[in-house]
mmCIF file of C-alpha atoms in Angstrom:
data_model
loop_
_atom_site.group_PDB
_atom_site.id
_atom_site.type_symbol
_atom_site.label_atom_id
_atom_site.label_comp_id
_atom_site.label_asym_id
_atom_site.label_seq_id
_atom_site.Cartn_x
_atom_site.Cartn_y
_atom_site.Cartn_z
ATOM 1 C CA MET K 299 0.018 0.412 -0.043
ATOM 2 C CA ALA K 300 1.709 3.783 -0.684
ATOM 3 C CA VAL K 301 2.305 5.667 2.298
ATOM 4 C CA ARG K 302 1.292 9.159 2.134
ATOM 5 C CA LYS K 303 2.690 11.573 4.447
ATOM 6 C CA VAL K 304 3.037 14.829 6.362
ATOM 7 C CA ILE K 305 4.862 16.924 8.534
ATOM 8 C CA VAL K 306 3.784 19.102 10.260
ATOM 9 C CA GLY K 307 5.968 21.913 12.434
ATOM 10 C CA MET K 308 5.515 24.736 13.529
ATOM 11 C CA ASP K 309 7.107 26.565 16.010
ATOM 12 C CA GLU K 310 3.254 28.356 17.620
ATOM 13 C CA PRO K 311 1.820 25.370 19.233
ATOM 14 C CA TYR K 312 -1.457 27.794 18.650
ATOM 15 C CA VAL K 313 -1.048 26.325 15.237
ATOM 16 C CA GLN K 314 0.624 23.934 15.348
ATOM 17 C CA ALA K 315 -1.786 21.766 17.844
ATOM 18 C CA MET K 316 -4.803 22.754 14.737
ATOM 19 C CA LEU K 317 -2.975 21.265 11.761
ATOM 20 C CA LEU K 318 -2.114 17.912 13.659
ATOM 21 C CA GLN K 319 -5.759 18.169 14.575
ATOM 22 C CA ALA K 320 -6.347 18.591 11.156
ATOM 23 C CA PHE K 321 -4.410 16.279 9.433
ATOM 24 C CA ALA K 322 -5.679 13.766 11.760
ATOM 25 C CA ARG K 323 -8.884 13.411 10.458
ATOM 26 C CA TYR K 324 -7.752 11.610 7.324
ATOM 27 C CA ARG K 325 -6.017 8.728 8.477
ATOM 28 C CA PRO K 326 -5.432 6.179 7.848
ATOM 29 C CA GLN K 327 -5.069 6.980 4.572
ATOM 30 C CA LEU K 328 -2.446 9.903 5.681
ATOM 31 C CA GLN K 329 0.538 8.966 8.023
ATOM 32 C CA VAL K 330 0.494 12.497 10.213
ATOM 33 C CA GLN K 331 3.722 13.010 11.710
ATOM 34 C CA SER K 332 4.932 15.458 14.155
ATOM 35 C CA ALA K 333 8.258 17.902 12.952
ATOM 36 C CA ASP K 334 9.731 16.892 16.606
ATOM 37 C CA ASP K 335 8.884 13.225 16.465
ATOM 38 C CA SER K 336 12.482 11.432 16.004
ATOM 39 C CA SER K 337 10.312 7.655 15.535
ATOM 40 C CA ASP K 338 11.973 6.429 12.678
ATOM 41 C CA ASP K 339 9.680 5.281 9.963
ATOM 42 C CA SER K 340 11.608 2.952 7.300
ATOM 43 C CA ALA K 341 9.030 3.430 4.496
ATOM 44 C CA GLU K 342 9.128 5.828 1.685
ATOM 45 C CA PRO K 343 6.494 7.615 1.150
ATOM 46 C CA SER K 344 4.765 7.756 -1.853
ATOM 47 C CA ARG K 345 4.089 10.965 -1.128
ATOM 48 C CA LEU K 346 5.142 13.661 1.064
ATOM 49 C CA MET K 347 4.114 17.559 1.907
ATOM 50 C CA HIS K 348 6.174 19.341 4.118
ATOM 51 C CA TRP K 349 3.944 22.011 6.227
ATOM 52 C CA ARG K 350 6.684 23.427 7.867
ATOM 53 C CA GLU K 351 8.664 27.261 9.015
ATOM 54 C CA TYR K 352 9.467 27.996 5.595
ATOM 55 C CA GLU K 353 13.791 27.541 6.995
ATOM 56 C CA SER K 354 13.149 23.824 7.500
ATOM 57 C CA ILE K 355 11.506 23.225 4.728
ATOM 58 C CA ASP K 356 13.408 20.678 1.627
ATOM 59 C CA TRP K 357 13.777 22.987 -0.801
ATOM 60 C CA ASP K 358 15.933 20.636 -2.951
ATOM 61 C CA ALA K 359 13.299 17.810 -3.209
ATOM 62 C CA VAL K 360 10.343 20.156 -3.320
ATOM 63 C CA HIS K 361 11.982 21.487 -6.272
ATOM 64 C CA ARG K 362 12.929 18.094 -8.075
ATOM 65 C CA SER K 363 9.830 15.615 -7.142
ATOM 66 C CA SER K 364 6.698 16.430 -8.501
ATOM 67 C CA THR K 365 5.200 14.183 -5.485
ATOM 68 C CA VAL K 366 7.055 16.365 -2.679
ATOM 69 C CA PHE K 367 4.581 19.014 -2.119
ATOM 70 C CA SER K 368 4.995 22.400 0.599
ATOM 71 C CA SER K 369 2.387 25.223 2.479
ATOM 72 C CA ALA K 370 4.696 27.154 0.860
ATOM 73 C CA TYR K 371 6.124 28.703 -2.113
ATOM 74 C CA CYS K 372 9.487 29.297 -2.248
ATOM 75 C CA PHE K 373 10.013 32.186 -3.969
ATOM 76 C CA ARG K 374 7.338 35.506 -2.824
ATOM 77 C CA LYS K 375 8.534 38.675 -2.135
ATOM 78 C CA GLY K 376 7.081 39.954 -4.116
ATOM 79 C CA LEU K 377 4.134 39.739 -1.858
ATOM 80 C CA ILE K 378 4.966 39.386 0.917
ATOM 81 C CA ARG K 379 7.679 42.384 0.522
ATOM 82 C CA LYS K 380 5.999 45.648 1.021
ATOM 83 C CA ALA K 381 8.479 47.998 -1.967
ATOM 84 C CA GLN K 382 8.594 44.753 -3.365
ATOM 85 C CA MET K 383 4.594 44.522 -4.157
ATOM 86 C CA ALA K 384 3.968 48.359 -4.346
ATOM 87 C CA PHE K 385 6.753 48.325 -7.915
ATOM 88 C CA ASN K 386 4.849 44.999 -9.031
ATOM 89 C CA ILE K 387 1.426 46.917 -9.245
ATOM 90 C CA LYS K 388 2.999 50.176 -10.405
ATOM 91 C CA LEU K 389 4.182 48.129 -12.914
ATOM 92 C CA TYR K 390 0.880 45.952 -13.529
ATOM 93 C CA THR K 391 -1.629 49.592 -12.676
ATOM 94 C CA ALA K 392 0.587 51.397 -15.719
ATOM 95 C CA LYS K 393 0.015 48.238 -18.156
ATOM 96 C CA HIS K 394 -4.024 48.001 -16.885
ATOM 97 C CA PRO K 395 -5.184 51.498 -15.674
ATOM 98 C CA GLU K 396 -9.441 49.778 -16.023
ATOM 99 C CA SER K 397 -7.404 47.493 -12.751
ATOM 100 C CA ILE K 398 -9.195 47.971 -9.268
ATOM 101 C CA LEU K 399 -6.406 48.630 -8.023
ATOM 102 C CA CYS K 400 -5.686 51.806 -9.161
ATOM 103 C CA THR K 401 -7.482 53.050 -5.894
ATOM 104 C CA GLY K 402 -7.769 50.143 -4.057
ATOM 105 C CA VAL K 403 -4.047 50.933 -2.398
ATOM 106 C CA PRO K 404 -2.839 53.916 -1.070
ATOM 107 C CA GLU K 405 -0.504 55.783 -3.246
ATOM 108 C CA THR K 406 2.567 54.423 -2.453
ATOM 109 C CA TRP K 407 6.749 55.340 -3.396
ATOM 110 C CA ILE K 408 9.507 53.244 -1.911
ATOM 111 C CA PHE K 409 12.118 55.315 0.585
ATOM 112 C CA GLU K 410 15.466 54.249 0.367
ATOM 113 C CA LEU K 411 17.932 55.267 3.411
ATOM 114 C CA ASP K 412 21.374 55.388 4.816
ATOM 115 C CA ASP K 413 21.508 57.730 6.274
ATOM 116 C CA VAL K 414 19.510 60.560 8.634
ATOM 117 C CA ASP K 415 21.458 63.378 6.940
ATOM 118 C CA TYR K 416 20.593 62.644 3.288
ATOM 119 C CA ILE K 417 17.000 62.685 3.378
ATOM 120 C CA ASP K 418 16.262 65.284 1.144
ATOM 121 C CA GLU K 419 18.118 63.254 -1.230
ATOM 122 C CA ALA K 420 15.825 60.849 -0.779
ATOM 123 C CA LEU K 421 13.473 62.265 -0.673
ATOM 124 C CA MET K 422 14.024 63.786 -4.482
ATOM 125 C CA GLU K 423 12.887 60.305 -5.175
ATOM 126 C CA CYS K 424 8.915 61.150 -4.075
ATOM 127 C CA PHE K 425 8.355 64.459 -4.646
ATOM 128 C CA GLU K 426 4.825 64.394 -3.598
ATOM 129 C CA VAL K 427 5.573 62.674 -0.633
ATOM 130 C CA ASP K 428 7.862 66.243 0.110
ATOM 131 C CA HIS K 429 5.108 68.519 -1.617
ATOM 132 C CA GLY K 430 2.531 67.501 0.206
ATOM 133 C CA MET K 431 4.291 68.188 3.860
ATOM 134 C CA LYS K 432 4.792 71.878 2.603
ATOM 135 C CA ALA K 433 1.793 72.382 1.842
ATOM 136 C CA ASN K 434 0.495 71.704 5.249
ATOM 137 C CA GLU K 435 2.186 74.857 6.470
ATOM 138 C CA GLY K 436 -0.435 77.251 7.392
ATOM 139 C CA VAL K 437 -3.376 74.592 7.264
ATOM 140 C CA ALA K 438 -4.283 74.083 10.800
ATOM 141 C CA ASP K 439 -7.024 70.942 10.454
ATOM 142 C CA PRO K 440 -5.731 67.571 11.199
ATOM 143 C CA ARG K 441 -8.185 66.302 8.625
ATOM 144 C CA GLU K 442 -6.677 68.768 5.109
ATOM 145 C CA ARG K 443 -3.955 68.455 6.468
ATOM 146 C CA GLN K 444 -2.071 65.488 3.973
ATOM 147 C CA GLN K 445 -0.651 62.758 6.280
ATOM 148 C CA PHE K 446 1.504 59.933 5.731
ATOM 149 C CA ILE K 447 2.629 56.360 6.965
ATOM 150 C CA LEU K 448 5.880 55.344 7.005
ATOM 151 C CA LYS K 449 7.010 50.896 7.347
ATOM 152 C CA PRO K 450 9.494 49.223 6.775
ATOM 153 C CA SER K 451 8.984 46.825 3.670
ATOM 154 C CA LEU K 452 10.009 44.063 5.752
ATOM 155 C CA THR K 453 9.333 43.868 9.346
ATOM 156 C CA GLY K 454 5.390 42.489 10.535
ATOM 157 C CA ARG K 455 3.405 42.959 13.035
ATOM 158 C CA GLY K 456 2.736 46.771 13.905
ATOM 159 C CA ALA K 457 6.684 47.674 13.797
ATOM 160 C CA GLY K 458 8.472 50.819 12.736
ATOM 161 C CA ILE K 459 5.101 52.159 11.828
ATOM 162 C CA TYR K 460 4.550 55.874 12.057
ATOM 163 C CA VAL K 461 2.187 58.822 10.040
ATOM 164 C CA PHE K 462 3.677 62.553 9.945
ATOM 165 C CA ASP K 463 2.383 64.889 8.232
ATOM 166 C CA THR K 464 5.447 67.394 8.614
ATOM 167 C CA LYS K 465 9.660 66.868 7.799
ATOM 168 C CA GLU K 466 10.013 67.791 10.853
ATOM 169 C CA ARG K 467 8.520 64.523 12.308
ATOM 170 C CA LEU K 468 9.837 62.128 9.327
ATOM 171 C CA LEU K 469 13.083 62.684 11.118
ATOM 172 C CA GLU K 470 12.656 62.545 14.267
ATOM 173 C CA LEU K 471 11.177 59.376 13.251
ATOM 174 C CA LEU K 472 13.924 58.370 11.108
ATOM 175 C CA GLU K 473 16.700 59.162 13.499
ATOM 176 C CA THR K 474 15.205 57.064 16.663
ATOM 177 C CA GLU K 475 15.219 53.993 14.286
ATOM 178 C CA PHE K 476 19.154 54.831 12.727
ATOM 179 C CA GLN K 477 19.855 55.151 16.525
ATOM 180 C CA SER K 478 17.753 51.931 17.613
ATOM 181 C CA ASP K 479 19.859 49.675 14.571
ATOM 182 C CA ASP K 480 22.762 51.345 16.233
ATOM 183 C CA GLU K 481 22.486 49.998 19.644
ATOM 184 C CA GLU K 482 20.966 46.857 18.435
ATOM 185 C CA ASP K 483 24.587 46.285 16.111
ATOM 186 C CA ASP K 484 26.862 47.136 19.549
ATOM 187 C CA ASP K 485 24.688 44.661 21.947
ATOM 188 C CA ASP K 486 26.100 42.308 18.457
ATOM 189 C CA ASN K 487 29.640 43.387 19.454
ATOM 190 C CA ASP K 488 30.024 42.326 22.638
ATOM 191 C CA ASN K 489 28.508 39.431 22.541
ATOM 192 C CA GLU K 490 31.264 36.640 21.214
ATOM 193 C CA ALA K 491 28.039 33.715 20.616
ATOM 194 C CA SER K 492 26.249 36.478 18.383
ATOM 195 C CA GLU K 493 25.635 34.112 15.203
ATOM 196 C CA ASN K 494 27.346 35.595 11.694
ATOM 197 C CA ALA K 495 23.372 35.248 9.594
ATOM 198 C CA GLU K 496 22.732 37.769 12.013
ATOM 199 C CA ARG K 497 26.018 40.137 11.915
ATOM 200 C CA SER K 498 25.807 39.967 7.923
ATOM 201 C CA TYR K 499 21.868 41.059 8.350
ATOM 202 C CA HIS K 500 23.243 44.171 9.537
ATOM 203 C CA ALA K 501 25.319 44.615 7.555
ATOM 204 C CA VAL K 502 23.857 44.532 4.833
ATOM 205 C CA SER K 503 20.842 46.691 6.681
ATOM 206 C CA GLN K 504 23.258 50.151 5.828
ATOM 207 C CA ILE K 505 20.528 51.063 3.198
ATOM 208 C CA ARG K 506 17.449 51.606 4.532
ATOM 209 C CA GLU K 507 14.168 50.541 2.573
ATOM 210 C CA TRP K 508 10.509 51.971 3.977
ATOM 211 C CA VAL K 509 7.495 52.369 2.127
ATOM 212 C CA ILE K 510 5.870 56.064 2.342
ATOM 213 C CA GLN K 511 2.156 55.514 2.006
ATOM 214 C CA ARG K 512 -1.199 58.580 1.540
ATOM 215 C CA TYR K 513 -2.555 57.853 5.021
ATOM 216 C CA ILE K 514 -6.688 57.137 5.114
ATOM 217 C CA ASN K 515 -7.430 59.742 7.047
ATOM 218 C CA ARG K 516 -11.025 59.396 6.650
ATOM 219 C CA PRO K 517 -11.608 56.091 7.902
ATOM 220 C CA LEU K 518 -14.592 53.843 8.342
ATOM 221 C CA LEU K 519 -15.747 54.676 11.927
ATOM 222 C CA LEU K 520 -18.337 52.534 13.867
ATOM 223 C CA GLU K 521 -20.572 54.284 17.550
ATOM 224 C CA SER K 522 -21.457 50.683 17.944
ATOM 225 C CA HIS K 523 -17.613 50.501 18.814
ATOM 226 C CA GLN K 524 -15.998 53.730 20.197
ATOM 227 C CA ASN K 525 -15.855 55.594 16.472
ATOM 228 C CA ARG K 526 -12.005 53.599 16.646
ATOM 229 C CA LYS K 527 -10.305 52.337 13.488
ATOM 230 C CA PHE K 528 -9.742 49.853 12.807
ATOM 231 C CA HIS K 529 -8.531 47.202 9.673
ATOM 232 C CA ILE K 530 -9.500 44.311 7.809
ATOM 233 C CA ARG K 531 -8.053 40.550 7.981
ATOM 234 C CA THR K 532 -8.881 38.160 5.654
ATOM 235 C CA TYR K 533 -7.142 35.477 5.232
ATOM 236 C CA VAL K 534 -6.519 33.417 1.558
ATOM 237 C CA LEU K 535 -5.126 30.286 0.257
ATOM 238 C CA ALA K 536 -3.371 30.263 -2.365
ATOM 239 C CA VAL K 537 -3.086 26.610 -4.451
ATOM 240 C CA GLY K 538 -0.322 26.082 -7.179
ATOM 241 C CA ASP K 539 -0.260 27.285 -10.038
ATOM 242 C CA LEU K 540 -2.592 29.382 -9.715
ATOM 243 C CA ARG K 541 -6.353 29.308 -8.119
ATOM 244 C CA VAL K 542 -6.608 31.331 -5.191
ATOM 245 C CA TYR K 543 -8.782 31.036 -1.605
ATOM 246 C CA VAL K 544 -10.756 33.785 -0.233
ATOM 247 C CA TYR K 545 -12.086 32.607 3.173
ATOM 248 C CA ARG K 546 -15.331 33.597 3.841
ATOM 249 C CA HIS K 547 -15.251 34.646 7.685
ATOM 250 C CA MET K 548 -13.019 37.689 8.223
ATOM 251 C CA LEU K 549 -11.940 39.802 10.894
ATOM 252 C CA ALA K 550 -12.310 43.398 12.879
ATOM 253 C CA LEU K 551 -9.269 44.537 14.289
ATOM 254 C CA PHE K 552 -9.854 47.719 16.096
ATOM 255 C CA ALA K 553 -7.504 49.873 17.567
ATOM 256 C CA PRO K 554 -8.132 50.780 21.995
ATOM 257 C CA HIS K 555 -8.493 54.642 21.272
ATOM 258 C CA PRO K 556 -11.236 56.106 20.054
ATOM 259 C CA TYR K 557 -9.864 57.747 16.236
ATOM 260 C CA ALA K 558 -11.121 61.214 16.426
ATOM 261 C CA ALA K 559 -10.210 62.247 19.207
ATOM 262 C CA SER K 560 -6.787 61.766 18.330
ATOM 263 C CA ALA K 561 -6.895 62.952 14.251
ATOM 264 C CA SER K 562 -4.335 65.678 15.460
ATOM 265 C CA LYS K 563 -2.359 63.839 17.829
ATOM 266 C CA LEU K 564 0.012 61.429 14.922
ATOM 267 C CA ASP K 565 2.125 59.834 17.897
ATOM 268 C CA ASP K 566 -0.407 58.958 19.304
ATOM 269 C CA GLN K 567 -0.415 55.089 18.500
ATOM 270 C CA ARG K 568 -3.050 53.933 20.180
ATOM 271 C CA ALA K 569 -5.368 55.455 18.197
ATOM 272 C CA HIS K 570 -4.194 54.723 14.520
ATOM 273 C CA LEU K 571 -2.600 50.985 14.468
ATOM 274 C CA THR K 572 -4.565 48.755 14.840
ATOM 275 C CA ASN K 573 -2.229 45.403 15.404
ATOM 276 C CA THR K 574 -3.445 43.688 18.107
ATOM 277 C CA CYS K 575 0.094 42.016 18.716
ATOM 278 C CA LEU K 576 0.893 46.004 19.907
ATOM 279 C CA GLN K 577 -2.114 46.020 22.646
ATOM 280 C CA ALA K 578 -2.339 41.831 23.665
ATOM 281 C CA LYS K 579 0.581 43.114 26.253
ATOM 282 C CA SER K 580 -0.831 46.335 28.314
ATOM 283 C CA ALA K 581 -3.230 46.294 31.064
ATOM 284 C CA GLY K 582 -6.662 45.380 30.720
ATOM 285 C CA PHE K 583 -6.526 44.615 26.727
ATOM 286 C CA ASP K 584 -9.789 43.803 26.671
ATOM 287 C CA GLU K 585 -9.686 41.072 23.491
ATOM 288 C CA SER K 586 -13.551 41.172 22.407
ATOM 289 C CA ALA K 587 -13.223 44.839 21.925
ATOM 290 C CA ALA K 588 -10.025 44.290 19.909
ATOM 291 C CA VAL K 589 -11.960 41.610 17.781
ATOM 292 C CA CYS K 590 -14.642 40.923 15.992
ATOM 293 C CA LEU K 591 -16.210 39.130 13.349
ATOM 294 C CA PHE K 592 -16.642 41.311 10.590
ATOM 295 C CA TRP K 593 -19.650 40.265 8.682
ATOM 296 C CA GLU K 594 -21.355 40.558 12.449
ATOM 297 C CA LEU K 595 -19.765 44.910 11.825
ATOM 298 C CA ASP K 596 -23.556 47.469 12.443
ATOM 299 C CA LEU K 597 -23.114 48.037 8.778
ATOM 300 C CA PRO K 598 -26.651 47.092 6.352
ATOM 301 C CA ARG K 599 -26.065 43.380 4.910
ATOM 302 C CA HIS K 600 -25.470 45.609 1.468
ATOM 303 C CA LYS K 601 -22.670 47.889 2.830
ATOM 304 C CA LEU K 602 -20.131 44.161 3.659
ATOM 305 C CA GLU K 603 -21.575 42.174 0.737
ATOM 306 C CA HIS K 604 -19.886 46.169 -1.292
ATOM 307 C CA ILE K 605 -16.633 45.452 1.309
ATOM 308 C CA PHE K 606 -16.673 42.359 0.139
ATOM 309 C CA ASP K 607 -17.234 42.300 -3.433
ATOM 310 C CA GLN K 608 -13.779 45.148 -4.089
ATOM 311 C CA LEU K 609 -12.015 43.125 -1.120
ATOM 312 C CA CYS K 610 -12.091 39.924 -3.277
ATOM 313 C CA ARG K 611 -11.731 41.863 -6.966
ATOM 314 C CA ILE K 612 -8.259 43.813 -5.231
ATOM 315 C CA LEU K 613 -7.535 40.565 -4.341
ATOM 316 C CA ALA K 614 -7.493 38.532 -8.023
ATOM 317 C CA ASP K 615 -5.642 42.230 -9.092
ATOM 318 C CA THR K 616 -3.033 41.477 -6.787
ATOM 319 C CA PHE K 617 -1.957 38.009 -7.505
ATOM 320 C CA THR K 618 -2.177 38.769 -10.794
ATOM 321 C CA ALA K 619 -0.209 41.442 -10.936
ATOM 322 C CA VAL K 620 2.955 39.780 -8.915
ATOM 323 C CA SER K 621 2.170 36.606 -10.831
ATOM 324 C CA SER K 622 2.943 37.998 -13.756
ATOM 325 C CA GLU K 623 6.985 39.435 -12.122
ATOM 326 C CA SER K 624 8.212 35.790 -11.789
ATOM 327 C CA THR K 625 11.835 36.911 -10.559
ATOM 328 C CA SER K 626 10.369 38.511 -7.489
ATOM 329 C CA PHE K 627 6.812 35.427 -6.871
ATOM 330 C CA GLN K 628 6.775 31.986 -8.665
ATOM 331 C CA THR K 629 4.036 29.187 -8.396
ATOM 332 C CA TRP K 630 5.079 26.251 -8.115
ATOM 333 C CA SER K 631 2.122 23.349 -9.053
ATOM 334 C CA ASN K 632 3.230 21.334 -5.944
ATOM 335 C CA CYS K 633 2.821 24.034 -3.416
ATOM 336 C CA LEU K 634 -0.291 26.037 -2.054
ATOM 337 C CA GLU K 635 0.406 28.895 0.796
ATOM 338 C CA GLN K 636 -1.588 30.670 3.421
ATOM 339 C CA PHE K 637 -1.411 34.796 3.365
ATOM 340 C CA GLY K 638 -2.956 37.263 6.076
ATOM 341 C CA PHE K 639 -4.038 40.468 4.416
ATOM 342 C CA ASP K 640 -5.078 43.440 5.848
ATOM 343 C CA PHE K 641 -7.798 45.861 4.110
ATOM 344 C CA ILE K 642 -9.001 49.601 5.653
ATOM 345 C CA ILE K 643 -12.341 51.100 4.771
ATOM 346 C CA ASP K 644 -12.779 54.875 4.587
ATOM 347 C CA GLU K 645 -15.604 56.225 5.150
ATOM 348 C CA ASP K 646 -17.260 55.814 2.120
ATOM 349 C CA CYS K 647 -16.780 52.486 1.823
ATOM 350 C CA ARG K 648 -13.904 52.372 -0.654
ATOM 351 C CA VAL K 649 -12.023 49.148 0.262
ATOM 352 C CA TYR K 650 -7.536 49.828 -0.159
ATOM 353 C CA LEU K 651 -5.131 46.663 0.068
ATOM 354 C CA LEU K 652 -2.555 47.996 3.012
ATOM 355 C CA GLU K 653 0.150 44.751 3.315
ATOM 356 C CA ALA K 654 0.179 41.099 3.020
ATOM 357 C CA ASN K 655 1.575 38.361 4.898
ATOM 358 C CA ALA K 656 3.757 35.073 4.957
ATOM 359 C CA TYR K 657 3.393 33.220 8.391
ATOM 360 C CA PRO K 658 0.529 35.321 8.640
ATOM 361 C CA ASP K 659 -0.320 35.661 13.306
ATOM 362 C CA PHE K 660 -3.415 34.009 13.332
ATOM 363 C CA LYS K 661 -2.627 34.245 16.796
ATOM 364 C CA GLN K 662 -3.862 37.816 17.062
ATOM 365 C CA THR K 663 -7.367 36.012 16.533
ATOM 366 C CA GLY K 664 -7.726 35.867 20.222
ATOM 367 C CA ASP K 665 -9.548 32.293 21.755
ATOM 368 C CA GLN K 666 -13.352 34.015 21.573
ATOM 369 C CA LEU K 667 -12.554 33.620 17.469
ATOM 370 C CA LYS K 668 -10.352 30.958 17.356
ATOM 371 C CA PHE K 669 -13.265 28.698 15.624
ATOM 372 C CA VAL K 670 -11.995 30.994 12.915
ATOM 373 C CA VAL K 671 -8.886 30.368 12.838
ATOM 374 C CA GLU K 672 -9.544 26.891 13.200
ATOM 375 C CA GLY K 673 -11.842 26.510 10.364
ATOM 376 C CA PHE K 674 -9.734 28.120 7.586
ATOM 377 C CA MET K 675 -7.314 25.605 8.989
ATOM 378 C CA ASP K 676 -9.681 22.686 8.151
ATOM 379 C CA ALA K 677 -10.170 23.890 5.266
ATOM 380 C CA SER K 678 -6.124 24.070 4.073
ATOM 381 C CA VAL K 679 -5.877 20.972 5.281
ATOM 382 C CA ALA K 680 -8.257 19.714 2.839
ATOM 383 C CA MET K 681 -7.327 21.165 0.113
ATOM 384 C CA ALA K 682 -4.042 19.833 0.858
ATOM 385 C CA ALA K 683 -5.359 16.351 1.509
ATOM 386 C CA THR K 684 -7.269 16.133 -1.634
ATOM 387 C CA LYS K 685 -4.582 17.413 -4.705
ATOM 388 C CA PHE K 686 -2.141 16.741 -3.818
ATOM 389 C CA LEU K 687 -1.752 13.692 -1.029
ATOM 390 C CA LEU K 688 -4.724 12.025 -1.632
ATOM 391 C CA ASP K 689 -5.888 12.271 -5.282
ATOM 392 C CA ASP K 690 -6.001 9.387 -6.729
#
């Protein structure tokens, strides 16, 4: 009898347990093994799937064999790196001016800098931002000012994200970021046990890369949620080369502070940033106030459906855009991958794509809505089992 096997090895116990439980439903046709299980199984599987952290996947085997499968694509930086995705979308919209991406993504600039002393030269590459900051002089109403948001191209979970509307504030933020990097370098140099890979990272990171986006400063606010800013988290499964499935049970993630009262306080991260991972360790964190189901928002059903329709069209064109640039996104027929996409909605119910995340932080869903992640895991595992492992 042919042996079909999956090896599950995720660092986050929250996800590992869900995956093992989901795959267990396919026993005995499918052998399910945890990556930390050292038991020796001499039987060579006829089909093998690696559902593991990206760095632990046997990419050589996945590349060479059509019967070895993985839970990630090898090349997908064109989607998950903010600057690369912005570049790919810009190329796509230039060729397809009818695409929803022309209006469904905030205006975005790639911003590179190796020293804060050269900020003027860097801003020449995104002169619209510089012009916008200068145009703010004398404009008192914060909602009438041109506001921008600075995001590191590589990091996630809300790290290093700031809102600004003046060059002075931008310079202050950048000085803080570079000073933080210098302190980390000093710590590494003092520690003889620092790994070569870590030192190499700091060596190449002297040229820093961000994206600057036009800030959506008139977000949709709901009185039922104390007029707090929120974004939509959508889970997506990309399969083979290439079908994309959108998980309908989406989440709304709220900032802890009301937005309207803080629109002019750009340093109030707790009003402007909606990442729950930034809130979870705070005293008095209320999970039920931070995360809720999208379809239970206090909006008419037709508006929710309209938002969902826009979101799906944006996703379709985004994957078309990035997959057309094979140097930064390649689809292999024996791979699938889960992604977490973040969207924001403005006061006119227009939807904007913010970013895409590989290996999304499922735990931010929390315990009360854990069933959402469990359902997505079950659906993803069913796709892997039926398409890759058991499709006789």
